[in-house]
CSV table of C-alpha atoms and ligand atoms in Angstrom, one decimal:
chain,number,residue,atom,x,y,z
R,1,MET,CA,93.8,79.2,109.3
R,2,PRO,CA,90.8,80.4,107.3
R,3,PRO,CA,89.5,83.9,108.3
R,4,VAL,CA,86.0,83.5,109.8
R,5,SER,CA,84.8,87.0,110.8
R,6,LEU,CA,85.6,90.5,111.8
R,7,ARG,CA,85.6,90.7,115.6
R,8,CYS,CA,85.4,93.7,117.9
R,9,ARG,CA,88.7,94.0,119.9
R,10,GLU,CA,86.7,95.4,122.8
R,11,CYS,CA,83.4,93.5,123.1
R,12,SER,CA,84.0,90.5,120.7
R,13,THR,CA,80.9,91.1,118.6
R,14,GLU,CA,81.3,89.4,115.3
R,15,TYR,CA,80.6,90.8,111.8
R,16,PRO,CA,80.9,89.3,108.3
R,17,LEU,CA,84.3,89.8,106.4
R,18,GLU,CA,83.0,93.0,104.8
R,19,ALA,CA,84.4,96.5,104.3
R,20,ARG,CA,83.8,97.8,107.9
R,21,TYR,CA,86.1,98.7,110.7
R,22,VAL,CA,84.1,99.9,113.7
R,23,CYS,CA,81.8,98.0,116.1
R,24,GLU,CA,78.2,99.0,116.0
R,25,GLN,CA,77.7,98.0,119.7
R,26,CYS,CA,80.7,99.8,121.4
R,27,PHE,CA,82.6,101.7,118.6
R,28,GLY,CA,85.6,99.5,119.2
R,29,PRO,CA,87.9,98.7,116.3
R,30,LEU,CA,87.4,95.4,114.4
R,31,ALA,CA,90.1,92.9,113.6
R,32,VAL,CA,90.1,89.7,111.4
R,33,ALA,CA,89.4,86.6,113.4
R,34,TYR,CA,90.6,83.2,112.2
R,35,ALA,CA,89.4,79.6,112.9
R,36,ARG,CA,91.4,78.3,115.7
R,37,GLN,CA,93.5,75.4,114.7
R,38,ALA,CA,93.9,72.6,117.3
R,39,GLN,CA,97.1,73.6,119.1
R,40,SER,CA,99.9,72.0,117.2
R,41,SER,CA,101.8,70.0,119.7
R,42,ASP,CA,102.0,67.5,116.9
R,43,ARG,CA,105.5,67.8,115.4
R,44,ALA,CA,104.7,66.4,112.0
R,45,GLY,CA,102.0,69.1,111.5
R,46,VAL,CA,104.4,71.9,112.5
R,47,ASP,CA,107.2,70.5,110.2
R,48,GLU,CA,104.7,70.3,107.3
R,49,LEU,CA,103.6,73.9,108.0
R,50,ARG,CA,107.2,75.1,108.1
R,51,ARG,CA,108.0,73.2,104.8
R,52,ARG,CA,105.0,74.8,103.1
R,53,ILE,CA,106.2,78.3,104.1
R,54,GLN,CA,109.8,77.6,103.0
R,55,ALA,CA,108.6,76.3,99.6
R,56,GLY,CA,106.5,79.4,99.1
R,57,PRO,CA,107.2,82.4,96.8
R,58,TYR,CA,110.0,84.9,97.7
R,59,SER,CA,107.6,87.5,98.9
R,60,MET,CA,105.2,88.1,101.9
R,61,TRP,CA,102.7,85.7,100.2
R,62,ARG,CA,104.8,82.8,101.5
R,63,TYR,CA,102.8,83.5,104.7
R,64,CYS,CA,99.4,83.3,103.0
R,65,ASP,CA,98.3,80.6,105.5
R,66,PHE,CA,98.2,83.4,108.1
R,67,LEU,CA,96.5,86.1,105.9
R,68,PRO,CA,92.8,86.8,105.2
R,69,VAL,CA,93.1,86.7,101.4
R,70,ALA,CA,94.4,84.5,98.6
R,71,PRO,CA,97.7,85.6,97.0
R,72,PRO,CA,96.6,88.0,94.2
R,73,ALA,CA,98.0,88.3,90.7
R,74,SER,CA,100.1,91.4,90.7
R,75,ALA,CA,103.5,92.2,89.3
R,76,LEU,CA,104.4,94.1,92.5
R,77,GLN,CA,105.4,91.6,95.2
R,78,ALA,CA,106.1,93.0,98.6
R,79,GLY,CA,108.2,91.6,101.4
R,80,PHE,CA,111.1,89.2,101.7
R,81,THR,CA,113.4,92.1,102.7
R,82,PRO,CA,116.8,91.6,104.2
R,83,LEU,CA,117.5,91.0,107.9
R,84,LEU,CA,121.1,92.2,108.3
R,85,ARG,CA,123.4,91.5,111.3
R,86,ALA,CA,124.7,95.0,112.2
R,87,ASP,CA,127.9,94.3,114.2
R,88,ARG,CA,129.5,97.7,113.7
R,89,LEU,CA,126.5,99.5,114.9
R,90,ALA,CA,126.1,97.0,117.8
R,91,GLU,CA,129.7,97.7,118.9
R,92,GLN,CA,129.1,101.4,118.9
R,93,LEU,CA,126.0,101.0,121.1
R,94,GLY,CA,127.4,98.3,123.3
R,95,ILE,CA,124.9,95.7,122.2
R,96,ARG,CA,126.0,92.1,121.5
R,97,GLU,CA,123.6,90.9,118.9
R,98,LEU,CA,121.8,93.5,116.7
R,99,TRP,CA,119.9,93.0,113.5
R,100,ILE,CA,118.4,95.5,111.2
R,101,LYS,CA,115.2,94.5,109.3
R,102,ASN,CA,115.5,96.7,106.2
R,103,ASP,CA,112.0,97.1,105.0
R,104,ALA,CA,113.0,100.0,102.8
R,105,ALA,CA,113.8,97.1,100.3
R,106,ASN,CA,110.2,97.0,99.1
R,107,PRO,CA,108.6,97.9,95.8
R,108,THR,CA,107.8,101.5,96.9
R,109,HIS,CA,110.5,101.6,99.6
R,110,SER,CA,108.6,101.3,102.8
R,111,PHE,CA,106.8,98.6,104.8
R,112,LYS,CA,103.5,100.1,103.6
R,113,ASP,CA,103.7,97.8,100.5
R,114,ARG,CA,102.8,95.0,102.9
R,115,VAL,CA,99.6,96.5,104.3
R,116,VAL,CA,98.5,97.8,100.9
R,117,SER,CA,99.0,94.3,99.4
R,118,VAL,CA,96.6,92.7,101.8
R,119,ALA,CA,94.0,95.4,101.9
R,120,LEU,CA,94.0,95.9,98.1
R,121,ALA,CA,93.6,92.1,97.6
R,122,ARG,CA,90.6,92.1,99.9
R,123,ALA,CA,89.1,95.2,98.2
R,124,ARG,CA,89.3,93.5,94.8
R,125,GLU,CA,87.7,90.3,96.2
R,126,LEU,CA,84.8,92.5,97.6
R,127,GLY,CA,84.3,94.1,94.2
R,128,PHE,CA,85.7,97.6,94.8
R,129,THR,CA,87.0,99.4,91.7
R,130,THR,CA,88.2,102.6,93.3
R,131,ILE,CA,90.9,102.6,95.9
R,132,ALA,CA,91.7,105.4,98.3
R,133,CYS,CA,93.7,106.3,101.4
R,134,ALA,CA,94.6,109.0,103.9
R,135,SER,CA,98.4,109.1,104.0
R,136,THR,CA,101.4,110.5,105.8
R,137,GLY,CA,103.3,109.8,102.6
R,138,ASN,CA,104.5,106.3,102.3
R,139,LEU,CA,101.0,104.9,102.1
R,140,ALA,CA,100.2,107.2,99.2
R,141,ASN,CA,103.3,105.9,97.4
R,142,ALA,CA,102.2,102.3,97.9
R,143,VAL,CA,98.5,102.8,97.0
R,144,ALA,CA,99.4,104.7,93.8
R,145,ALA,CA,101.9,102.0,92.7
R,146,HIS,CA,99.9,98.9,93.6
R,147,THR,CA,96.7,100.2,92.0
R,148,ALA,CA,98.6,101.1,88.8
R,149,ALA,CA,100.0,97.6,88.7
R,150,VAL,CA,96.5,96.1,88.6
R,151,GLY,CA,94.8,98.8,86.6
R,152,LEU,CA,92.5,100.3,89.2
R,153,GLU,CA,91.6,104.0,89.8
R,154,SER,CA,92.9,105.6,93.0
R,155,TYR,CA,92.6,108.7,95.1
R,156,VAL,CA,95.3,109.5,97.6
R,157,PHE,CA,94.9,112.2,100.2
R,158,ILE,CA,98.0,113.7,101.8
R,159,PRO,CA,98.9,116.7,103.9
R,160,SER,CA,100.0,119.4,101.4
R,161,ASP,CA,103.3,120.1,103.2
R,162,LEU,CA,104.7,116.6,102.5
R,163,GLU,CA,108.3,116.1,101.4
R,164,GLU,CA,108.6,116.8,97.6
R,165,GLN,CA,110.2,113.4,97.0
R,166,LYS,CA,107.1,111.6,98.4
R,167,ILE,CA,104.8,113.7,96.3
R,168,LEU,CA,106.7,113.1,93.1
R,169,ALA,CA,107.1,109.4,93.8
R,170,THR,CA,103.3,109.2,94.2
R,171,GLY,CA,102.0,111.4,91.4
R,172,VAL,CA,104.2,109.6,88.8
R,173,TYR,CA,101.9,106.5,89.0
R,174,GLY,CA,98.9,108.4,87.7
R,175,THR,CA,96.8,108.5,90.8
R,176,HIS,CA,94.4,111.3,91.7
R,177,LEU,CA,96.6,113.2,94.2
R,178,VAL,CA,94.7,115.3,96.7
R,179,ALA,CA,96.9,117.6,98.8
R,180,VAL,CA,94.9,118.8,101.8
R,181,ARG,CA,95.8,122.0,103.6
R,182,GLY,CA,96.1,120.6,107.0
R,183,ASN,CA,97.9,117.9,109.0
R,184,TYR,CA,97.4,114.1,108.7
R,185,ASP,CA,94.7,114.1,111.3
R,186,ASP,CA,92.7,116.6,109.2
R,187,VAL,CA,93.2,114.4,106.1
R,188,ASN,CA,92.1,111.4,108.0
R,189,ARG,CA,89.0,113.1,109.3
R,190,LEU,CA,88.0,114.3,105.8
R,191,CYS,CA,88.5,110.7,104.4
R,192,THR,CA,86.5,109.2,107.3
R,193,GLU,CA,83.6,111.6,106.5
R,194,LEU,CA,83.8,110.8,102.7
R,195,SER,CA,83.8,107.1,103.4
R,196,ALA,CA,80.8,107.3,105.7
R,197,GLU,CA,78.8,109.4,103.2
R,198,GLN,CA,79.6,107.0,100.4
R,199,GLN,CA,78.5,104.1,102.6
R,200,ASP,CA,75.2,105.9,103.4
R,201,ASP,CA,74.6,106.5,99.7
R,202,ALA,CA,75.3,102.9,98.9
R,203,ASP,CA,73.0,101.6,101.7
R,204,ALA,CA,70.2,103.9,100.5
R,205,ALA,CA,70.7,102.8,96.8
R,206,GLN,CA,70.6,99.2,97.8
R,207,SER,CA,67.4,99.4,100.0
R,208,GLY,CA,65.8,101.4,97.2
R,209,GLU,CA,66.6,98.9,94.5
R,210,ALA,CA,65.8,95.8,96.7
R,211,GLY,CA,68.3,93.5,95.2
R,212,GLY,CA,68.8,95.5,91.9
R,213,PRO,CA,71.4,94.7,89.3
R,214,ALA,CA,74.8,93.7,90.7
R,215,GLY,CA,77.3,96.2,89.3
R,216,ASP,CA,80.5,97.7,90.3
R,217,ARG,CA,80.5,99.3,93.8
R,218,SER,CA,80.2,103.0,93.7
R,219,GLU,CA,81.8,103.5,97.2
R,220,TRP,CA,85.6,103.5,97.6
R,221,ALA,CA,87.8,101.2,99.5
R,222,PHE,CA,89.8,103.4,101.8
R,223,LEU,CA,92.6,101.0,102.6
R,224,ASN,CA,93.4,102.4,106.0
R,225,ILE,CA,89.8,103.3,107.0
R,226,ASN,CA,86.9,101.0,105.9
R,227,MET,CA,89.4,98.3,104.9
R,228,ARG,CA,91.6,98.8,108.1
R,229,PRO,CA,91.1,95.3,109.6
R,230,TYR,CA,92.7,93.8,106.4
R,231,TYR,CA,95.3,96.5,106.1
R,232,ALA,CA,96.5,95.8,109.6
R,233,GLU,CA,97.0,92.1,108.9
R,234,GLY,CA,99.7,92.9,106.3
R,235,SER,CA,102.1,94.0,109.1
R,236,LYS,CA,102.2,90.6,110.6
R,237,THR,CA,104.3,89.4,107.7
R,238,LEU,CA,107.1,91.5,109.0
R,239,ALA,CA,107.1,89.5,112.2
R,240,PHE,CA,106.9,86.2,110.3
R,241,GLU,CA,109.9,87.2,108.1
R,242,ILE,CA,112.0,88.2,111.0
R,243,ALA,CA,111.4,84.9,112.8
R,244,GLU,CA,112.0,82.8,109.6
R,245,GLN,CA,115.2,84.7,108.9
R,246,LEU,CA,116.4,84.1,112.4
R,247,GLY,CA,115.9,80.3,111.7
R,248,PHE,CA,112.4,80.1,113.2
R,249,GLN,CA,113.5,81.8,116.4
R,250,LEU,CA,112.2,84.8,118.3
R,251,PRO,CA,114.2,87.9,118.9
R,252,ASP,CA,114.4,89.0,122.6
R,253,ARG,CA,113.6,92.6,121.8
R,254,VAL,CA,112.2,94.6,118.9
R,255,VAL,CA,112.4,98.4,118.4
R,256,VAL,CA,109.7,99.7,116.1
R,257,PRO,CA,108.4,103.2,115.1
R,258,ILE,CA,104.9,104.2,116.0
R,259,ALA,CA,102.5,106.4,114.0
R,260,SER,CA,99.0,105.0,114.5
R,261,GLY,CA,100.5,102.0,116.4
R,262,SER,CA,99.2,99.5,113.9
R,263,LEU,CA,102.6,98.1,112.8
R,264,PHE,CA,103.8,98.0,116.5
R,265,THR,CA,100.8,95.9,117.7
R,266,LYS,CA,100.5,93.7,114.7
R,267,LEU,CA,104.1,92.7,114.9
R,268,ALA,CA,103.4,91.3,118.3
R,269,ALA,CA,100.2,89.6,116.9
R,270,GLY,CA,102.4,87.9,114.2
R,271,PHE,CA,104.9,86.5,116.7
R,272,ASP,CA,102.1,85.3,119.0
R,273,GLU,CA,100.3,83.5,116.1
R,274,TRP,CA,103.4,81.6,115.3
R,275,ILE,CA,104.0,80.7,118.9
R,276,GLU,CA,100.5,79.4,119.1
R,277,ALA,CA,100.9,77.5,115.8
R,278,GLY,CA,104.0,75.8,117.3
R,279,LEU,CA,106.4,77.4,114.8
R,280,LEU,CA,108.2,79.4,117.5
R,281,SER,CA,108.8,78.6,121.1
R,282,GLY,CA,109.2,81.3,123.8
R,283,GLU,CA,107.4,84.4,124.7
R,284,THR,CA,106.4,87.6,123.0
R,285,PRO,CA,109.6,89.7,122.7
R,286,THR,CA,110.0,92.9,124.6
R,287,PHE,CA,108.4,95.7,122.5
R,288,ASN,CA,110.0,99.2,122.4
R,289,GLY,CA,108.1,101.9,120.5
R,290,ALA,CA,109.8,104.9,118.9
R,291,GLN,CA,108.3,108.3,118.3
R,292,ALA,CA,109.5,111.8,117.6
R,293,ASP,CA,109.3,114.4,120.4
R,294,GLY,CA,107.3,116.6,118.0
R,295,CYS,CA,104.6,114.0,117.8
R,296,SER,CA,104.8,111.7,120.8
R,297,PRO,CA,101.2,111.1,122.1
R,298,VAL,CA,102.0,107.4,122.8
R,299,ALA,CA,105.4,108.0,124.4
R,300,THR,CA,104.0,110.7,126.6
R,301,ALA,CA,101.1,108.6,127.8
R,302,PHE,CA,103.5,105.7,128.5
R,303,HIS,CA,105.7,107.9,130.7
R,304,ASP,CA,102.8,109.6,132.4
R,305,GLY,CA,101.4,106.1,133.3
R,306,ARG,CA,98.1,106.7,131.4
R,307,ASP,CA,96.4,104.0,129.3
R,308,PHE,CA,95.0,106.4,126.7
R,309,CYS,CA,96.6,109.1,124.5
R,310,GLN,CA,96.0,112.8,124.5
R,311,PRO,CA,95.9,114.0,120.9
R,312,VAL,CA,98.7,116.4,119.8
R,313,LYS,CA,99.4,118.7,116.9
R,314,PRO,CA,102.5,117.2,115.2
R,315,ASP,CA,105.6,119.3,114.5
R,316,THR,CA,108.6,117.1,113.5
R,317,ILE,CA,110.8,116.2,110.5
R,318,ALA,CA,109.5,112.6,110.9
R,319,LYS,CA,106.4,113.3,108.8
R,320,SER,CA,105.7,109.6,108.1
R,321,LEU,CA,105.1,109.2,111.8
R,322,ALA,CA,103.2,112.4,112.3
R,323,ILE,CA,99.8,111.1,113.6
R,324,GLY,CA,98.6,113.2,116.5
R,325,ASN,CA,95.6,111.0,117.3
R,326,PRO,CA,96.8,107.4,117.0
R,327,ALA,CA,94.1,104.8,116.6
R,328,ASP,CA,96.0,102.0,118.1
R,329,GLY,CA,97.6,104.0,120.9
R,330,PRO,CA,95.9,102.2,123.9
R,331,TYR,CA,96.9,98.8,122.5
R,332,ALA,CA,100.4,100.0,121.9
R,333,LEU,CA,100.6,101.2,125.5
R,334,ASP,CA,99.3,97.8,126.8
R,335,LEU,CA,101.8,95.9,124.6
R,336,ALA,CA,104.8,97.8,125.8
R,337,ARG,CA,103.8,97.4,129.4
R,338,ARG,CA,102.9,93.8,129.1
R,339,THR,CA,106.2,92.8,127.5
R,340,GLY,CA,108.4,94.9,129.9
R,341,GLY,CA,109.3,97.4,127.1
R,342,SER,CA,108.7,101.1,126.8
R,343,ILE,CA,107.7,103.8,124.3
R,344,ASP,CA,110.2,106.6,124.0
R,345,SER,CA,110.6,109.8,121.9
R,346,VAL,CA,113.6,111.7,120.5
R,347,PRO,CA,114.1,115.3,119.3
R,348,ASP,CA,114.7,116.1,115.6
R,349,ASP,CA,118.5,116.5,115.9
R,350,GLU,CA,118.8,113.0,117.4
R,351,ILE,CA,116.7,111.7,114.5
R,352,ARG,CA,119.2,113.2,112.0
R,353,ASP,CA,122.0,111.7,114.0
R,354,GLY,CA,120.2,108.4,114.0
R,355,ILE,CA,120.0,108.5,110.1
R,356,ARG,CA,123.7,109.3,110.0
R,357,LEU,CA,124.7,106.6,112.6
R,358,LEU,CA,122.9,103.9,110.7
R,359,ALA,CA,124.3,105.0,107.3
R,360,THR,CA,127.9,105.2,108.5
R,361,THR,CA,127.9,101.9,110.4
R,362,THR,CA,125.7,99.7,108.1
R,363,GLY,CA,125.5,101.3,104.7
R,364,ILE,CA,121.7,101.7,105.0
R,365,PHE,CA,120.2,105.1,104.3
R,366,THR,CA,116.9,105.4,106.0
R,367,GLU,CA,114.2,108.1,106.1
R,368,THR,CA,113.3,110.1,109.2
R,369,ALA,CA,111.2,107.2,110.6
R,370,GLY,CA,114.3,105.0,110.6
R,371,GLY,CA,116.2,107.8,112.2
R,372,VAL,CA,113.6,107.8,115.0
R,373,THR,CA,114.1,104.0,115.5
R,374,ILE,CA,117.9,104.1,115.6
R,375,ALA,CA,117.9,107.2,117.9
R,376,VAL,CA,115.5,105.4,120.3
R,377,LEU,CA,117.7,102.2,120.1
R,378,ARG,CA,120.6,104.3,121.1
R,379,LYS,CA,118.7,105.8,124.0
R,380,LEU,CA,117.7,102.4,125.3
R,381,ALA,CA,121.3,101.2,125.1
R,382,GLU,CA,122.6,104.3,126.9
R,383,ARG,CA,119.9,104.0,129.5
R,384,GLY,CA,121.0,100.4,130.2
R,385,ASP,CA,117.7,98.9,129.2
R,386,ILE,CA,119.3,96.2,127.0
R,387,ASP,CA,120.8,93.2,128.7
R,388,PRO,CA,124.1,91.9,127.4
R,389,GLY,CA,122.8,88.6,126.2
R,390,GLU,CA,119.9,89.9,124.2
R,391,ARG,CA,119.1,89.5,120.5
R,392,VAL,CA,117.8,92.8,119.3
R,393,VAL,CA,116.0,93.6,116.1
R,394,ALA,CA,115.5,97.2,115.0
R,395,VAL,CA,112.8,97.7,112.3
R,396,VAL,CA,113.8,100.2,109.6
R,397,THR,CA,110.6,101.0,107.8
R,398,GLY,CA,111.5,103.5,105.0
R,399,GLU,CA,114.0,104.8,102.5
R,400,GLY,CA,116.4,107.8,102.9
R,401,LEU,CA,115.9,109.1,99.4
R,402,LYS,CA,112.4,110.1,100.3
R,403,THR,CA,113.5,112.5,103.0
R,404,LEU,CA,116.7,113.7,101.3
R,405,GLU,CA,116.6,117.2,102.9
R,406,CYS,CA,117.6,115.7,106.2
R,407,ALA,CA,121.0,114.7,104.9
R,408,ARG,CA,121.8,118.3,103.8
R,409,GLY,CA,124.6,120.0,105.8
R,410,THR,CA,125.7,116.8,107.6
R,411,PHE,CA,128.9,116.4,105.5
R,412,ASP,CA,131.4,118.3,103.4
R,413,THR,CA,132.0,118.2,99.7
R,414,TRP,CA,135.4,119.1,98.1
R,415,GLU,CA,134.5,121.1,95.0
R,416,ILE,CA,137.6,121.5,92.8
R,417,GLU,CA,139.0,122.3,89.4
R,418,PRO,CA,139.9,119.2,87.4
R,419,SER,CA,143.6,119.1,88.1
R,420,MET,CA,146.0,117.3,90.4
R,421,ASP,CA,147.1,120.6,91.9
R,422,ALA,CA,143.6,121.5,92.9
R,423,PHE,CA,143.0,118.1,94.4
R,424,GLU,CA,146.2,118.2,96.4
R,425,ALA,CA,145.4,121.8,97.6
R,426,ALA,CA,141.9,120.8,98.7
R,427,ARG,CA,143.2,117.7,100.5
R,428,ALA,CA,145.8,119.7,102.4
R,429,ARG,CA,143.3,122.4,103.3
R,430,LEU,CA,140.7,119.8,104.5
R,431,THR,CA,143.1,117.7,106.4
R,432,VAL,CA,144.3,120.7,108.3
R,433,ALA,CA,140.8,121.7,109.0
R,434,ALA,CA,139.8,118.3,110.3
U,1,PLP,C1,103.3,104.3,108.3
U,1,PLP,C2,104.7,104.2,108.8
U,1,PLP,C3,105.1,103.6,110.0
U,1,PLP,C4,104.2,103.2,111.1
U,1,PLP,O1,102.8,103.3,110.9
U,1,PLP,P1,101.7,102.8,111.9
U,1,PLP,O2,100.6,103.7,111.6
U,1,PLP,O3,102.2,102.9,113.3
U,1,PLP,O4,101.4,101.4,111.5
U,1,PLP,C5,106.4,103.5,110.3
U,1,PLP,N1,107.4,103.9,109.4
U,1,PLP,C6,107.1,104.4,108.2
U,1,PLP,C7,108.2,104.8,107.3
U,1,PLP,C8,105.8,104.5,107.8
U,1,PLP,O5,105.5,105.0,106.6
U,2,ZN,ZN1,82.4,96.2,120.3
């Protein structure tokens, strides 16, 4: 399916496959549009497509037939993360078939490696030499690492109050790390202004030179701003992988964290593309979105019955989801309603419990975003939203070592002298206490 254009999601105006993200007619967001393949009712064609996927590399690039770029040469390969059957967690929650998609098992330990892989590949095709982003943390990690792997300069902009683990795990790659005194929405606004000004300068230089020497582009590729249509495509690979790992079958329900809503909506796009290609049969799964109470503009709009989001000022331990003005909010609301799902939020103490519940029943240690997902999964189960026969997939998007602080105080340590007596005394004391 070759990509043909960028198309406005609101008015369908088409644009070339350039570094742009907003419609000049209606200010709607742009998305990559592909040439429609004749609907594959033809079994041989579908079998051949499935064989080609299965013979592909053990990374997200096995799905390159459904991506807008050719597989790039880079040592950092994202994707092909485990889908684990979580029977012990399922039993605790009273769910029959539960799977955890552990997308912490990526090069920089979050699903952001997928979106960066696609956007960076397109940026290089378009001749950009400086890569940038506005990040809530994980995107910064991924951009710094993937640009280091291919030897490009990068600038990552983060809120200055980010977890220390995420700052250290970004700076180590040798990026220009810009910590902005403000929240993510302030960071994003600054980067959007920067990007627009660079674009104006580049346009002015080009019209002045009238086809002057082709050189390196001076403007930057902001992977989640002017490259956003390509960035968003990377998330589809998570849907493809889930379906392939289930034996080319659809789940009935997916539970997914929401920051801007891009991952949430693109997962659905991924399932839909494979249904259309004849690789999957059935309908779009039920979509449940997960947010923190301290930043729940989409969940609030869902429960108020509105189809737009009221921006909020985030205040939650789930910093990777702390976007107060989510770009894909209206599309996320539509998706949840259209599939019979919902968007729910949970308080910080339930997020900590969610991290703990996942760790103690599956051995997976997730960051706060994963705690949000598991806490919402529990809420759905307790509310009776999940039918007994359903196959449920919960998407765990990031690694616990990046938000270590949240584990502090949730367990006891026996500190003892190195002797048998000390050990026995501690055990007696702690067994009595318990
Ligand atoms: C970025 C991120 C998300 C979701 O981001 P969207 O903007 O909604 O696509 C979810 N989990 C983690 C850990 C993230 O870093
Ligand atoms: Zn438009």
